[in-house]
Amino acid sequence: MDADLVIVGAGLFGLTVAQQAVEHTNAKVLILDIRDHIGGNAYSYTDEETGAEIHKYGAHLFHTSNQRVWDYVNRFTSFTNYVHRVYATHNDEVYPLPINLGTINQFFRAHYTPSEAQALISEQSAEITSEDPSNLNDQGISLIGRPLYEAFIKNYTAKQWQTDPAELPASIIKRLPVRFNYDNRYFKDRWEGLPSDGYTAWFERMIDSDRIDVRLGVDFFDESQPLNKKALLGKVPIVYTGPVDRWFDYSLGELKWRTVDFKERRYDEDDHFGCPVMNFSDADVPYTRAIEFKNFNPERRDQQNHGKTVVWEEYSRFANRDDEPYYPVNTAEDRDMYTRYKALASKEPGVHFGGRLGTYAYYDMHQVINSALIAFENSIEPELS
Ligand code: FAD
Ligand code: UDP
């Protein structure tokens, strides 16, 4: 092994660090991943039957307001002009999300103007007096009032998290805008889109260098193969993007995660939902949402197969150690445990913990890329020069 830097995890954090390392230094980089593909959770592949691009670990939509990240990603891919819009089925009716004037007027069978709707929601949310609610329940009610909260948030959140919303951080729902006009763009960021020729082509271009070696199907904790933690720790700088508690053998306890089971349905139809994402707000539908992948790429209609479509329903549950960790649960107990792991991590010689799993964070792709660019500049590059 003659690498100057070992990166555990070929997700966006690891790929960004690898790309930066060969661009800014003479380092040779070795990337390891336990999976049989690069891209981490943002990996996608083409479904033969329908021609749809399937996002293997759940729907991934790129969006950012960060100029540096936008310029960076555009070096490796162009983006389609896809604009993310989501609909929700509640009591046998379909509503636009995120909550906007269209949702409010349909729900209350009204024709409120923006200021009338704002006045109504202020009245309905007055029960929450805190200026800056710290939990999801209070944050939700204070944003949209109790009736809309109970219709669109309460049951969906119960299915998604199976945790009392009063114990979940407000940040989970702060991501979603609430608008008093008819704008139903899901994201509020300046730029959004999907990679024109797919996620995997984007990621391959990031690491197209003869100084980057990628080994797949390698578990860094498996001592029966040579590229393992015990053999490499202290010998070469390591960027670790796997679960932080796993690194320390769960010595302080296990951080809680949610995972998602996907149930695939195939229909002999061109289009089943008429949109890429349909959320199901009520408790009687056991899944949170259904993704119809073809509809993410309407610009590829000619290359897709007509008369067939594929849909994935998402069933959320607590993750066991062997499951894919998707969403950090982040209760106060988890946050306290993570703080103690972080303190241990900061003392680990020559190891940089990063990404979603390494820092126990609910990060979007643009945030992971940004944090990788910063980590590279501040702490990884100095070790390589
Ligand atoms: P990951 O992509 O998780 O990569 C970590 C890698 O480390 C994995 O490939 C894993 O196999 C590897 N690894 C772990 N342990 C070991 C080991 N022991 N040995 C070797 N390799 C190991 N973001 C958006 O911007 N938009 C979205 O619409 C969006 N939707 C999402 C939907 C879902 C269901 C989920 C779960 C996430 C979503 N995200 C979205 C977030 C996005 O997936 C992440 O921000 C991003 O992929 C994180 O990159 P990462 O490198 O930190 O981690
Ligand atoms: N949410 C909800 N109802 C919805 C959509 C979202 O209650 O129809 C809440 C839910 O708690 C969810 C959070 O808002 O976990 C964030 O939603 P988002 O769509 O951003 O979740 P992600 O795409 O990350 O799963």
PDB file of N, CA and C and ligand atoms in Angstrom, residues 88 97 136 152-154 156-157 160-161 172-173 175-176 186 279 281 289 314 327 362 364, ligand 2:
ATOM      1  N   ALA A  88     -49.257  15.722  -1.672  1.00  0.00           N
ATOM      2  CA  ALA A  88     -49.577  14.878  -0.520  1.00  0.00           C
ATOM      3  C   ALA A  88     -51.026  14.440  -0.603  1.00  0.00           C
ATOM      4  N   LEU A  97     -47.616  20.455  -1.746  1.00  0.00           N
ATOM      5  CA  LEU A  97     -46.696  20.745  -0.639  1.00  0.00           C
ATOM      6  C   LEU A  97     -45.537  21.538  -1.223  1.00  0.00           C
ATOM      7  N   LEU A 136     -39.806  19.609  17.360  1.00  0.00           N
ATOM      8  CA  LEU A 136     -40.552  19.549  16.096  1.00  0.00           C
ATOM      9  C   LEU A 136     -42.044  19.852  16.281  1.00  0.00           C
ATOM     10  N   PHE A 152     -51.023  17.388   7.974  1.00  0.00           N
ATOM     11  CA  PHE A 152     -49.902  17.109   7.063  1.00  0.00           C
ATOM     12  C   PHE A 152     -48.592  16.721   7.745  1.00  0.00           C
ATOM     13  N   ILE A 153     -48.450  17.032   9.008  1.00  0.00           N
ATOM     14  CA  ILE A 153     -47.149  16.808   9.666  1.00  0.00           C
ATOM     15  C   ILE A 153     -47.214  15.695  10.709  1.00  0.00           C
ATOM     16  N   LYS A 154     -48.231  15.743  11.548  1.00  0.00           N
ATOM     17  CA  LYS A 154     -48.256  14.866  12.719  1.00  0.00           C
ATOM     18  C   LYS A 154     -48.126  13.369  12.353  1.00  0.00           C
ATOM     19  N   TYR A 156     -47.436  11.937   9.364  1.00  0.00           N
ATOM     20  CA  TYR A 156     -46.276  11.651   8.504  1.00  0.00           C
ATOM     21  C   TYR A 156     -45.030  11.551   9.382  1.00  0.00           C
ATOM     22  N   THR A 157     -44.903  12.506  10.299  1.00  0.00           N
ATOM     23  CA  THR A 157     -43.726  12.514  11.181  1.00  0.00           C
ATOM     24  C   THR A 157     -43.735  11.291  12.093  1.00  0.00           C
ATOM     25  N   GLN A 160     -42.509   8.525   9.996  1.00  0.00           N
ATOM     26  CA  GLN A 160     -41.098   8.701   9.601  1.00  0.00           C
ATOM     27  C   GLN A 160     -40.142   8.484  10.776  1.00  0.00           C
ATOM     28  N   TRP A 161     -40.549   8.907  11.964  1.00  0.00           N
ATOM     29  CA  TRP A 161     -39.593   8.922  13.088  1.00  0.00           C
ATOM     30  C   TRP A 161     -39.972   7.997  14.249  1.00  0.00           C
ATOM     31  N   ILE A 172     -35.438  19.512  11.947  1.00  0.00           N
ATOM     32  CA  ILE A 172     -35.923  18.548  10.941  1.00  0.00           C
ATOM     33  C   ILE A 172     -36.963  19.195  10.040  1.00  0.00           C
ATOM     34  N   ILE A 173     -37.777  20.032  10.621  1.00  0.00           N
ATOM     35  CA  ILE A 173     -38.887  20.580   9.851  1.00  0.00           C
ATOM     36  C   ILE A 173     -38.626  22.016   9.392  1.00  0.00           C
ATOM     37  N   ARG A 175     -36.384  22.803   7.609  1.00  0.00           N
ATOM     38  CA  ARG A 175     -35.952  22.705   6.216  1.00  0.00           C
ATOM     39  C   ARG A 175     -37.083  23.052   5.264  1.00  0.00           C
ATOM     40  N   LEU A 176     -38.323  22.790   5.675  1.00  0.00           N
ATOM     41  CA  LEU A 176     -39.448  22.970   4.754  1.00  0.00           C
ATOM     42  C   LEU A 176     -39.979  24.397   4.799  1.00  0.00           C
ATOM     43  N   TYR A 186     -40.430  22.932  -3.706  1.00  0.00           N
ATOM     44  CA  TYR A 186     -40.164  22.285  -2.414  1.00  0.00           C
ATOM     45  C   TYR A 186     -38.967  22.921  -1.704  1.00  0.00           C
ATOM     46  N   ASN A 279     -46.517  12.147  -1.197  1.00  0.00           N
ATOM     47  CA  ASN A 279     -46.478  11.858   0.242  1.00  0.00           C
ATOM     48  C   ASN A 279     -47.854  11.373   0.691  1.00  0.00           C
ATOM     49  N   SER A 281     -50.073  11.493   3.954  1.00  0.00           N
ATOM     50  CA  SER A 281     -50.072  12.193   5.245  1.00  0.00           C
ATOM     51  C   SER A 281     -50.806  11.443   6.341  1.00  0.00           C
ATOM     52  N   ARG A 289     -44.028   7.839   1.761  1.00  0.00           N
ATOM     53  CA  ARG A 289     -44.184   8.441   0.429  1.00  0.00           C
ATOM     54  C   ARG A 289     -43.887   7.406  -0.633  1.00  0.00           C
ATOM     55  N   GLU A 314     -41.851   3.968   0.517  1.00  0.00           N
ATOM     56  CA  GLU A 314     -40.847   4.056   1.586  1.00  0.00           C
ATOM     57  C   GLU A 314     -41.467   3.738   2.945  1.00  0.00           C
ATOM     58  N   TYR A 327     -31.308   8.210   8.628  1.00  0.00           N
ATOM     59  CA  TYR A 327     -31.619   9.495   9.263  1.00  0.00           C
ATOM     60  C   TYR A 327     -31.208   9.433  10.731  1.00  0.00           C
ATOM     61  N   TYR A 362     -27.749  15.239   9.898  1.00  0.00           N
ATOM     62  CA  TYR A 362     -28.775  15.137   8.842  1.00  0.00           C
ATOM     63  C   TYR A 362     -28.378  16.128   7.752  1.00  0.00           C
ATOM     64  N   ASP A 364     -27.627  17.425   3.803  1.00  0.00           N
ATOM     65  CA  ASP A 364     -27.907  17.262   2.384  1.00  0.00           C
ATOM     66  C   ASP A 364     -26.583  17.201   1.623  1.00  0.00           C
TER      67      ASP A 364
HETATM   68  N1  UDP B   2     -42.697  16.217   6.862  1.00  0.00           N
HETATM   69  C1  UDP B   2     -44.016  15.981   7.172  1.00  0.00           C
HETATM   70  N2  UDP B   2     -44.930  15.802   6.159  1.00  0.00           N
HETATM   71  C2  UDP B   2     -44.561  15.810   4.846  1.00  0.00           C
HETATM   72  C3  UDP B   2     -43.215  16.055   4.534  1.00  0.00           C
HETATM   73  C4  UDP B   2     -42.304  16.242   5.567  1.00  0.00           C
HETATM   74  O1  UDP B   2     -44.371  15.924   8.335  1.00  0.00           O
HETATM   75  O2  UDP B   2     -45.439  15.609   3.980  1.00  0.00           O
HETATM   76  C5  UDP B   2     -41.732  16.404   7.989  1.00  0.00           C
HETATM   77  C6  UDP B   2     -41.191  15.048   8.473  1.00  0.00           C
HETATM   78  O3  UDP B   2     -40.963  15.136   9.880  1.00  0.00           O
HETATM   79  C7  UDP B   2     -39.901  14.940   7.710  1.00  0.00           C
HETATM   80  C8  UDP B   2     -39.417  16.396   7.686  1.00  0.00           C
HETATM   81  O4  UDP B   2     -40.626  17.163   7.560  1.00  0.00           O
HETATM   82  O5  UDP B   2     -38.979  14.068   8.347  1.00  0.00           O
HETATM   83  C9  UDP B   2     -38.450  16.737   6.577  1.00  0.00           C
HETATM   84  O6  UDP B   2     -39.060  16.465   5.341  1.00  0.00           O
HETATM   85  P1  UDP B   2     -38.218  16.206   4.013  1.00  0.00           P
HETATM   86  O7  UDP B   2     -39.167  16.011   2.892  1.00  0.00           O
HETATM   87  O8  UDP B   2     -37.195  17.275   3.889  1.00  0.00           O
HETATM   88  O9  UDP B   2     -37.509  14.828   4.396  1.00  0.00           O
HETATM   89  P2  UDP B   2     -36.436  13.919   3.649  1.00  0.00           P
HETATM   90  O10 UDP B   2     -36.582  14.160   2.167  1.00  0.00           O
HETATM   91  O11 UDP B   2     -35.111  14.294   4.200  1.00  0.00           O
HETATM   92  O12 UDP B   2     -36.880  12.550   4.022  1.00  0.00           O
END
